[in-house]
Coordinates of C-alpha atoms in Angstrom, one line a residue:
X875 CA -13.7 8.7 -23.9
X876 CA -15.7 10.7 -26.4
X877 CA -15.4 14.4 -26.4
X878 CA -18.5 16.4 -25.5
X879 CA -19.4 19.9 -24.5
X880 CA -18.9 21.0 -20.9
X881 CA -22.0 21.4 -18.6
X882 CA -21.1 25.1 -18.0
X883 CA -19.0 27.7 -19.7
X884 CA -16.4 27.7 -16.9
X885 CA -15.8 23.9 -17.2
X886 CA -12.8 23.3 -19.4
X887 CA -11.6 20.0 -20.9
X888 CA -7.8 19.5 -21.0
X889 CA -7.7 17.9 -24.4
X890 CA -4.0 18.9 -24.7
X891 CA -2.9 17.0 -21.6
X892 CA -3.2 13.5 -23.0
X893 CA -4.0 11.9 -26.4
X894 CA -7.6 10.7 -26.9
X895 CA -8.4 7.2 -25.6
X896 CA -5.5 6.9 -23.1
X897 CA -6.4 4.4 -20.4
X898 CA -6.0 5.1 -16.7
X899 CA -3.1 2.7 -16.2
X900 CA -1.2 4.4 -19.1
X901 CA -1.5 7.7 -17.3
X902 CA 0.9 6.5 -14.7
X903 CA 3.7 6.6 -17.4
X904 CA 5.1 9.7 -19.0
X905 CA 8.3 11.0 -20.6
X906 CA 10.1 12.8 -17.8
X907 CA 12.8 14.1 -20.0
X908 CA 13.2 17.9 -20.0
X909 CA 11.4 19.8 -22.7
X910 CA 10.8 23.4 -23.3
X911 CA 7.0 22.8 -23.6
X912 CA 6.8 21.2 -20.1
X913 CA 9.7 22.7 -18.2
X914 CA 10.2 26.0 -19.9
X915 CA 7.8 28.0 -17.7
X916 CA 9.0 27.4 -14.1
X917 CA 6.1 29.5 -12.7
X918 CA 3.6 26.7 -13.5
X919 CA 0.3 27.0 -15.3
X920 CA -1.2 30.5 -15.4
X921 CA -5.0 30.5 -15.5
X922 CA -7.6 33.2 -15.9
X923 CA -9.9 33.8 -12.9
X924 CA -12.7 31.7 -14.5
X925 CA -10.3 28.9 -15.4
X926 CA -8.9 28.8 -11.9
X927 CA -12.4 28.4 -10.4
X928 CA -13.6 25.9 -13.0
X929 CA -13.9 22.2 -12.7
X930 CA -11.1 20.9 -14.9
X931 CA -12.1 17.8 -16.9
X932 CA -9.2 15.3 -16.9
X933 CA -9.3 13.7 -20.3
X934 CA -8.2 10.1 -20.8
X935 CA -9.7 8.5 -17.7
X936 CA -12.6 6.8 -19.3
X937 CA -12.5 3.0 -19.5
X938 CA -15.9 2.6 -21.1
X939 CA -16.0 -0.4 -23.4
X940 CA -15.8 0.4 -27.1
X941 CA -17.0 -3.0 -28.3
X942 CA -20.4 -3.9 -26.8
X943 CA -19.7 -7.6 -27.5
X944 CA -17.0 -7.6 -24.7
X945 CA -19.9 -7.3 -22.2
X946 CA -20.6 -11.0 -22.7
X947 CA -17.4 -11.8 -20.9
X948 CA -18.2 -9.6 -17.9
X949 CA -20.1 -11.7 -15.3
X950 CA -21.1 -8.7 -13.2
X951 CA -22.3 -5.3 -14.3
X952 CA -19.5 -2.9 -13.5
X953 CA -20.3 0.3 -11.6
X954 CA -20.1 3.4 -13.8
X955 CA -18.2 6.0 -11.9
X956 CA -17.1 9.7 -12.2
X957 CA -14.1 10.8 -10.3
X958 CA -13.8 14.2 -8.6
X959 CA -10.7 15.7 -6.8
X960 CA -9.8 18.9 -5.1
X961 CA -6.5 20.4 -6.1
X962 CA -5.2 22.4 -3.1
X963 CA -1.4 22.2 -3.4
X964 CA 1.2 21.3 -6.0
X965 CA 1.1 21.6 -9.8
X966 CA -1.7 20.7 -12.2
X967 CA 0.3 17.6 -13.1
X968 CA 0.4 16.4 -9.5
X969 CA -3.3 16.8 -9.3
X970 CA -3.8 14.8 -12.5
X971 CA -1.5 12.0 -11.3
X972 CA -3.4 11.8 -8.0
X973 CA -6.7 11.4 -10.0
X974 CA -5.1 8.9 -12.3
X975 CA -4.1 6.8 -9.3
X976 CA -7.7 7.0 -8.1
X977 CA -8.8 5.8 -11.5
X978 CA -6.4 2.8 -11.2
X979 CA -7.9 2.1 -7.7
X980 CA -11.4 2.3 -9.1
X981 CA -10.6 -0.1 -11.9
X982 CA -9.0 -2.5 -9.4
X983 CA -12.2 -2.5 -7.4
X984 CA -14.1 -3.4 -10.5
X985 CA -15.6 0.0 -11.6
X986 CA -15.9 1.5 -15.0
X987 CA -14.4 5.0 -15.0
X988 CA -16.4 7.3 -17.3
X989 CA -14.9 10.7 -16.4
X990 CA -12.8 12.7 -14.0
X991 CA -12.9 16.3 -12.9
X992 CA -10.7 18.5 -10.6
X993 CA -11.8 21.6 -8.7
X994 CA -9.1 24.2 -7.8
X995 CA -9.7 25.3 -4.2
X996 CA -7.6 26.5 -1.2
X997 CA -9.2 23.7 0.8
X998 CA -12.1 21.3 0.4
X999 CA -15.6 22.8 1.0
X1000 CA -16.8 21.9 4.5
X1001 CA -20.3 21.1 3.2
X1002 CA -20.1 19.5 -0.2
X1003 CA -16.3 19.0 -0.7
X1004 CA -16.3 20.9 -4.0
X1005 CA -18.8 23.7 -3.2
X1006 CA -22.5 23.9 -4.0
X1007 CA -22.1 25.4 -7.5
X1008 CA -19.6 22.8 -8.6
X1009 CA -21.7 20.1 -7.0
X1010 CA -24.5 21.1 -9.3
X1011 CA -22.2 21.0 -12.3
X1012 CA -21.0 17.5 -11.2
X1013 CA -24.7 16.5 -11.2
X1014 CA -24.9 17.5 -14.8
X1015 CA -21.8 15.4 -15.6
X1016 CA -23.4 12.4 -13.8
X1017 CA -26.5 12.8 -15.9
X1018 CA -24.5 13.2 -19.1
X1019 CA -22.4 10.2 -18.6
X1020 CA -25.0 8.0 -17.0
X1021 CA -22.9 7.3 -14.0
X1022 CA -24.3 5.6 -10.9
X1023 CA -21.4 6.4 -8.4
X1024 CA -19.2 9.4 -7.6
X1025 CA -15.7 8.7 -6.1
X1026 CA -14.0 11.6 -4.3
X1027 CA -10.2 11.7 -4.1
X1028 CA -10.0 12.3 -0.3
X1029 CA -11.6 11.3 2.9
X1030 CA -15.0 12.9 3.3
X1031 CA -16.8 13.6 6.6
X1032 CA -20.2 12.0 7.1
X1033 CA -21.8 15.4 6.5
X1034 CA -20.0 16.0 3.3
X1035 CA -21.1 12.5 2.0
X1036 CA -24.7 13.2 2.8
X1037 CA -24.9 16.7 1.4
X1038 CA -23.0 15.8 -1.8
X1039 CA -25.3 12.8 -2.4
X1040 CA -28.3 15.1 -1.9
X1041 CA -27.1 17.2 -4.8
X1042 CA -25.8 14.6 -7.3
X1043 CA -28.6 12.1 -6.5
X1044 CA -26.3 9.0 -6.9
X1045 CA -24.1 7.1 -4.4
X1046 CA -21.0 9.0 -3.3
X1047 CA -17.9 7.2 -1.8
X1048 CA -14.5 8.5 -0.8
X1049 CA -10.9 7.3 -1.4
X1050 CA -10.9 5.5 2.0
X1051 CA -14.1 3.5 1.3
X1052 CA -12.6 2.5 -2.1
X1053 CA -9.4 1.2 -0.7
X1054 CA -11.3 -0.7 2.0
X1055 CA -13.4 -2.3 -0.7
X1056 CA -10.2 -3.4 -2.6
X1057 CA -8.8 -4.9 0.6
X1058 CA -12.0 -6.7 1.3
X1059 CA -11.9 -8.3 -2.2
X1060 CA -8.2 -9.3 -2.0
X1061 CA -7.8 -10.5 1.6
X1062 CA -7.5 -14.3 1.6
X1063 CA -6.1 -15.4 5.0
X1064 CA -8.2 -15.5 8.2
X1065 CA -6.1 -12.7 9.8
X1066 CA -6.3 -10.5 6.7
X1067 CA -10.1 -10.8 6.5
X1068 CA -10.3 -9.9 10.2
X1069 CA -8.1 -6.9 9.8
X1070 CA -10.1 -5.6 6.9
X1071 CA -13.4 -6.2 8.7
X1072 CA -12.1 -4.2 11.7
X1073 CA -11.0 -1.3 9.5
X1074 CA -14.4 -1.3 7.7
X1075 CA -16.3 -1.2 11.0
X1076 CA -14.1 1.7 12.3
X1077 CA -14.9 3.6 9.1
X1078 CA -18.6 2.7 9.2
X1079 CA -19.3 3.6 12.8
X1080 CA -19.5 7.4 12.5
X1081 CA -21.2 7.2 9.1
X1082 CA -24.3 5.2 10.1
X1083 CA -27.5 6.8 9.0
X1084 CA -31.1 6.4 10.0
X1085 CA -34.3 6.6 8.0
X1086 CA -37.9 6.7 9.3
X1087 CA -38.3 4.5 12.2
X1088 CA -34.6 4.0 12.6
X1089 CA -34.6 7.3 14.5
X1090 CA -37.6 6.5 16.7
X1091 CA -37.1 5.5 20.4
X1092 CA -37.6 1.9 21.5
X1093 CA -40.1 1.3 24.3
X1094 CA -38.9 0.7 27.8
X1095 CA -37.2 2.5 30.6
X1096 CA -40.0 3.7 32.9
X1097 CA -42.2 2.0 35.5
X1098 CA -45.8 1.1 34.6
X1099 CA -47.8 3.2 32.2
X1100 CA -47.4 2.4 28.6
X1101 CA -43.7 1.8 28.9
X1102 CA -42.8 5.0 27.1
X1103 CA -41.1 6.8 29.9
X1104 CA -37.4 7.5 29.7
X1105 CA -35.3 8.3 26.6
X1106 CA -35.0 4.7 25.4
X1107 CA -32.6 3.8 22.6
X1108 CA -32.9 4.6 18.9
X1109 CA -32.3 1.9 16.3
X1110 CA -29.1 3.7 15.1
X1111 CA -27.8 3.7 18.7
X1112 CA -28.4 0.0 18.9
X1113 CA -26.5 -0.5 15.6
X1114 CA -23.6 1.5 16.9
X1115 CA -23.5 -0.5 20.1
X1116 CA -23.5 -3.8 18.2
X1117 CA -20.7 -2.6 15.9
X1118 CA -18.6 -1.6 18.9
X1119 CA -19.1 -5.1 20.4
X1120 CA -18.1 -6.7 17.1
X1121 CA -15.0 -4.5 16.9
X1122 CA -14.0 -5.5 20.5
X1123 CA -14.4 -9.1 19.5
X1124 CA -12.4 -8.6 16.3
X1125 CA -9.5 -6.9 18.2
X1126 CA -9.3 -9.9 20.6
X1127 CA -9.2 -12.4 17.7
X1128 CA -6.4 -10.3 15.9
X1129 CA -4.5 -10.2 19.2
X1130 CA -4.7 -14.0 19.4
X1131 CA -3.4 -14.4 15.8
X1132 CA -0.6 -12.0 16.6
X1133 CA 0.5 -14.2 19.4
X1134 CA 1.0 -17.1 17.0
X1135 CA 3.0 -15.0 14.6
X1136 CA 5.1 -13.7 17.5
X1137 CA 6.0 -17.2 18.6
X1138 CA 7.3 -17.9 15.1
X1139 CA 9.3 -14.7 15.2
X1140 CA 10.8 -15.7 18.6
X1141 CA 11.8 -19.1 17.1
X1142 CA 13.7 -17.3 14.3
X1143 CA 15.4 -15.0 16.9
X1144 CA 16.4 -18.0 19.0
X1145 CA 18.0 -19.6 16.0
X1146 CA 19.7 -16.3 15.2
X1147 CA 18.2 -16.2 11.7
X1148 CA 18.3 -12.6 10.2
X1149 CA 15.2 -11.2 8.7
X1150 CA 14.7 -9.0 5.6
X1151 CA 11.4 -7.2 5.0
X1152 CA 10.2 -6.1 1.6
X1153 CA 8.3 -2.8 1.9
X1154 CA 7.1 -0.4 -0.8
X1155 CA 4.3 1.2 -2.7
X1156 CA 1.5 -0.9 -4.1
X1157 CA 2.2 -2.4 -7.5
X1158 CA 6.0 -1.5 -7.2
X1159 CA 6.8 -5.2 -7.8
X1160 CA 7.4 -6.5 -4.2
X1161 CA 5.9 -9.9 -4.9
X1162 CA 7.8 -10.2 -8.2
X1163 CA 11.0 -9.4 -6.3
X1164 CA 10.2 -12.0 -3.7
X1165 CA 9.6 -14.6 -6.4
X1166 CA 12.9 -13.7 -8.1
X1167 CA 14.9 -14.0 -4.9
X1168 CA 13.3 -17.1 -3.4
X1169 CA 11.1 -18.7 -6.0
X1170 CA 8.2 -18.3 -3.6
X1171 CA 5.5 -18.5 -6.3
X1172 CA 3.5 -15.6 -4.8
X1173 CA 0.6 -14.2 -6.9
X1174 CA 1.9 -11.5 -9.3
X1175 CA -0.6 -9.2 -11.0
X1176 CA -0.4 -5.7 -12.6
X1177 CA -3.0 -4.4 -10.1
X1178 CA -3.0 -2.3 -7.0
X1179 CA -3.0 -4.3 -3.7
X1180 CA -3.0 -7.6 -5.6
X1181 CA -1.5 -9.4 -2.5
X1182 CA -2.3 -8.4 1.0
X1183 CA -1.3 -11.3 3.2
X1184 CA 2.4 -11.3 4.3
X1185 CA 4.5 -14.1 3.0
X1186 CA 7.7 -15.3 4.7
X1187 CA 10.2 -17.4 2.8
X1188 CA 13.7 -18.7 3.5
X1189 CA 16.6 -17.5 1.4
X1190 CA 20.3 -17.8 1.3
X1191 CA 23.0 -15.2 0.6
X1192 CA 25.8 -15.9 -1.9
X1193 CA 28.2 -16.7 1.0
X1194 CA 25.7 -19.3 2.4
X1195 CA 24.1 -17.4 5.2
X1196 CA 20.4 -18.1 5.8
X1197 CA 17.8 -15.4 6.3
X1198 CA 14.1 -14.9 6.0
X1199 CA 12.5 -12.7 3.4
X1200 CA 9.0 -11.2 4.2
X1201 CA 6.7 -9.6 1.7
X1202 CA 4.5 -7.0 3.4
X1203 CA 1.3 -5.3 2.4
X1204 CA 1.7 -2.4 -0.1
X1205 CA 1.2 1.2 0.8
X1206 CA -0.4 4.1 -1.0
X1207 CA -0.6 7.8 -0.6
X1208 CA -3.1 8.9 2.0
X1209 CA -3.4 5.4 3.3
X1210 CA -6.5 5.4 5.6
X1211 CA -5.6 5.5 9.3
X1212 CA -8.1 2.7 9.9
X1213 CA -6.0 0.4 7.7
X1214 CA -2.7 1.4 9.3
X1215 CA -4.1 0.6 12.7
X1216 CA -5.8 -2.7 11.6
X1217 CA -2.7 -3.9 9.8
X1218 CA -0.3 -2.7 12.5
X1219 CA 0.3 -6.3 13.6
X1220 CA 1.3 -7.2 10.0
X1221 CA 3.3 -4.2 9.4
X1222 CA 5.3 -4.8 12.6
X1223 CA 7.2 -7.4 10.5
X1224 CA 9.0 -4.3 9.1
X1225 CA 9.9 -3.0 12.5
X1226 CA 11.2 -6.4 13.7
X1227 CA 13.4 -7.0 10.7
X1228 CA 17.2 -6.5 10.4
X1229 CA 17.0 -4.9 6.9
X1230 CA 14.3 -3.2 4.8
X1231 CA 14.3 -3.6 1.0
X1232 CA 12.3 -0.5 0.1
X1233 CA 11.0 -1.2 -3.4
X1234 CA 10.0 1.7 -5.6
X1235 CA 8.6 1.7 -9.2
X1236 CA 11.2 3.3 -11.4
X1237 CA 8.8 3.6 -14.3
X1238 CA 6.3 5.7 -12.2
X1239 CA 6.1 9.5 -13.2
X1240 CA 6.9 10.6 -9.6
X1241 CA 8.8 7.8 -7.7
X1242 CA 9.9 10.3 -5.0
X1243 CA 6.3 10.7 -3.8
X1244 CA 6.1 6.9 -3.5
X1245 CA 9.2 6.9 -1.4
X1246 CA 7.8 9.6 0.9
X1247 CA 4.5 7.9 1.3
X1248 CA 6.0 4.5 2.3
X1249 CA 8.5 6.2 4.7
X1250 CA 5.7 7.9 6.5
X1251 CA 4.0 4.6 7.3
X1252 CA 7.4 3.1 8.3
X1253 CA 7.7 6.0 10.7
X1254 CA 4.3 5.3 12.1
X1255 CA 5.2 1.7 13.0
X1256 CA 8.5 2.8 14.6
X1257 CA 10.9 1.2 12.1
X1258 CA 13.1 4.3 11.4
X1259 CA 16.2 2.7 13.0
X1260 CA 16.2 -0.4 10.7
X1261 CA 18.8 -0.1 7.8
X1262 CA 17.2 0.5 4.4
X1263 CA 18.2 -0.3 0.9
X1264 CA 16.2 1.4 -1.8
X1265 CA 15.5 -1.1 -4.7
X1266 CA 14.5 0.8 -7.8
X1267 CA 12.5 -1.9 -9.6
X1268 CA 11.3 -2.1 -13.3
X1269 CA 14.6 -0.7 -14.5
X1270 CA 14.0 -2.2 -17.9
X1271 CA 10.9 0.1 -18.3
X1272 CA 12.2 3.2 -16.5
X1273 CA 13.5 6.4 -18.0
X1274 CA 17.3 6.4 -17.7
X1275 CA 17.2 10.0 -16.4
X1276 CA 14.8 9.0 -13.6
X1277 CA 17.1 6.1 -12.6
X1278 CA 20.1 8.4 -12.5
X1279 CA 18.2 10.9 -10.4
X1280 CA 17.1 8.3 -7.9
X1281 CA 20.5 6.5 -7.6
X1282 CA 22.1 9.9 -7.1
X1283 CA 19.7 11.1 -4.4
X1284 CA 19.4 7.8 -2.6
X1285 CA 22.9 6.8 -1.4
X1286 CA 22.0 3.3 -0.5
X1287 CA 20.1 2.2 -3.6
X1288 CA 20.3 -0.2 -6.5
X1289 CA 18.4 -0.5 -9.8
X1290 CA 17.0 -3.9 -10.6
X1291 CA 14.3 -5.6 -12.8
X1292 CA 12.5 -8.4 -11.1
X1293 CA 11.0 -9.4 -14.6
X1294 CA 14.3 -9.7 -16.4
X1295 CA 16.7 -10.5 -13.5
X1296 CA 18.8 -7.3 -14.1
X1297 CA 20.7 -6.3 -11.0
X1298 CA 19.5 -9.3 -8.9
X1299 CA 23.0 -10.7 -8.3
X1300 CA 24.2 -7.3 -7.2
X1301 CA 21.2 -7.0 -4.8
X1302 CA 22.0 -10.4 -3.2
X1303 CA 25.5 -9.3 -2.6
X1304 CA 24.3 -6.1 -1.1
X1305 CA 22.0 -8.0 1.2
X1306 CA 24.9 -10.2 2.3
X1307 CA 27.0 -7.1 3.2
X1308 CA 24.2 -5.3 5.0
X1309 CA 22.9 -8.2 7.2
X1310 CA 24.2 -8.2 10.8
X1311 CA 27.1 -10.5 11.2
X1312 CA 27.9 -12.7 14.3
X1313 CA 30.1 -11.0 16.8
X1314 CA 32.5 -13.8 17.8
X1315 CA 35.1 -15.5 15.6
X1316 CA 36.2 -18.9 16.9
X1317 CA 38.2 -21.9 15.7
X1318 CA 37.0 -25.3 17.0
X1319 CA 37.7 -29.0 16.4
X1320 CA 34.3 -30.6 16.7
X1321 CA 34.2 -34.4 17.1
X1322 CA 32.1 -36.3 14.6
X1323 CA 29.8 -37.4 17.4
X1324 CA 28.7 -33.8 17.9
X1325 CA 27.5 -33.1 14.4
X1326 CA 24.7 -30.9 15.7
X1327 CA 27.2 -28.2 16.6
X1328 CA 28.5 -28.2 13.0
X1329 CA 24.9 -27.9 11.7
X1330 CA 24.2 -25.0 14.1
X1331 CA 27.4 -23.3 12.9
X1332 CA 26.2 -23.4 9.3
X1333 CA 22.6 -22.3 10.1
X1334 CA 23.3 -19.7 12.9
X1335 CA 26.8 -18.5 12.0
X1336 CA 29.1 -17.7 9.1
X1337 CA 31.5 -20.5 8.2
X1338 CA 34.9 -19.1 7.2
X1339 CA 36.6 -22.4 6.6
X1340 CA 35.8 -26.1 7.2
X1341 CA 38.2 -29.1 7.2
X1342 CA 37.6 -32.7 8.0
X1343 CA 40.4 -34.3 10.0
X1344 CA 40.9 -37.6 11.7
X1345 CA 39.8 -36.2 15.1
X1346 CA 36.8 -34.3 13.8
X1347 CA 35.6 -31.3 11.8
X1348 CA 38.0 -28.3 12.1
X1349 CA 35.8 -25.2 11.9
X1350 CA 36.7 -21.5 11.7
X1351 CA 33.4 -19.7 12.1
X1352 CA 31.9 -16.4 13.1
X1353 CA 29.0 -17.0 15.5
X1354 CA 27.0 -15.4 18.2
X1355 CA 28.0 -15.6 21.9
X1356 CA 25.6 -18.4 22.8
X1357 CA 27.0 -20.8 20.1
X1358 CA 30.5 -19.6 20.9
X1359 CA 30.1 -20.8 24.5
X1360 CA 28.9 -24.2 23.2
X1361 CA 32.0 -24.5 20.9
X1362 CA 34.5 -23.3 23.5
X1363 CA 35.3 -26.8 24.9
X1364 CA 36.4 -27.9 21.5
X1365 CA 38.9 -25.0 20.8
X1366 CA 42.3 -26.5 20.1
X1367 CA 45.0 -25.7 22.7
X1368 CA 47.2 -24.1 20.1
X1369 CA 44.3 -21.8 19.0
X1370 CA 43.5 -21.0 22.6

């Protein structure tokens, strides 16, 4: 991003924060080792009054192409966007990290980030999100950069969207709309598309606008005359009614799809197959870990929300116990409530599991925030009672000090690298130890004519020893009560 003068005297570029030309994805990485320059002043940044009130230009967010010839390889014209955030709590670094994540989301959606600014306020302005004066300054930045879209790092009310658009004269969207757009691009399955469509309609309903005749009343209602008696119904009211009807239809379809998935879950429960759910922040490496553990071949991409549709694969512990491994949708800070509700049927896989592998990106500047954001969603779906193992992924790229801090704070945690295979064997052993074990230990001499019982013992239970004798297969197994009752007739008299 080229350096240019600020639109006003109180707008300050933070040229010292990052080196020139740093891309948005690189902003997610930093050296967290202690230094006097960063950690020496524990009171945080001290700004003059004018600096505290100014729009802070976040340098390094621009992804504008330097070589014009690269445009030949772009099939579609990318939207040129300016990011704007409101810093209400936390440090300046926290605010910059939040805007950097928004930049990564914008790039994932296919936008070209030109600039990013942050406004320091106690709370967002009720009218224009950043205040009327700063909105005018934002308009100058939009003109200077040639942007055609402004993305706000928060969920804006319909009034805020309209009034901010009136000032900046370009399209304005918020964080929620951006995430919904990414989900719409990446959903592949029928259920995933239906869930995204429902969330988009929930978001769209209170934000419908009317222009010109859209606000005029339709004819009808009265008796005789010119059919103009009665209030009638405006075009925007008709649109809202149709959206509500579509939403009701979409909910019915999702409920029907949920029934099919519930039948599969009941089949796994009937066969006493334990289930493990992989949950975590987006781009933490959940799909990579699933591929490493099971060879599933799921799409892996260094992008936010690259995979949305849950994937269930069969796996086996080092001791030979079978279990299922489920890759769930990724989470993000301030995940829109519309999405949580729409994807509730998918996220319920976490609540129905016997163990949660909570994957966190060890190379992220602030992995503790990722852990907190994911646990908030896990609480929302009622999965707080499920045992959890914190899997610190990308250990090969993480700062050793960060790994030590996470492993010290999180008692049930392990550091792995899905890319190199580091720590995977230890993780498999940990899964084997944490999965629920059958409650009944039994010894049975199963005739060879009842081989199905031996097969069930291997799939549903834990085989301690197995010996083939002249009378049949002598098994010493740990099984559930139902299978123990079926094996009871074959218990040797000496063992009984």
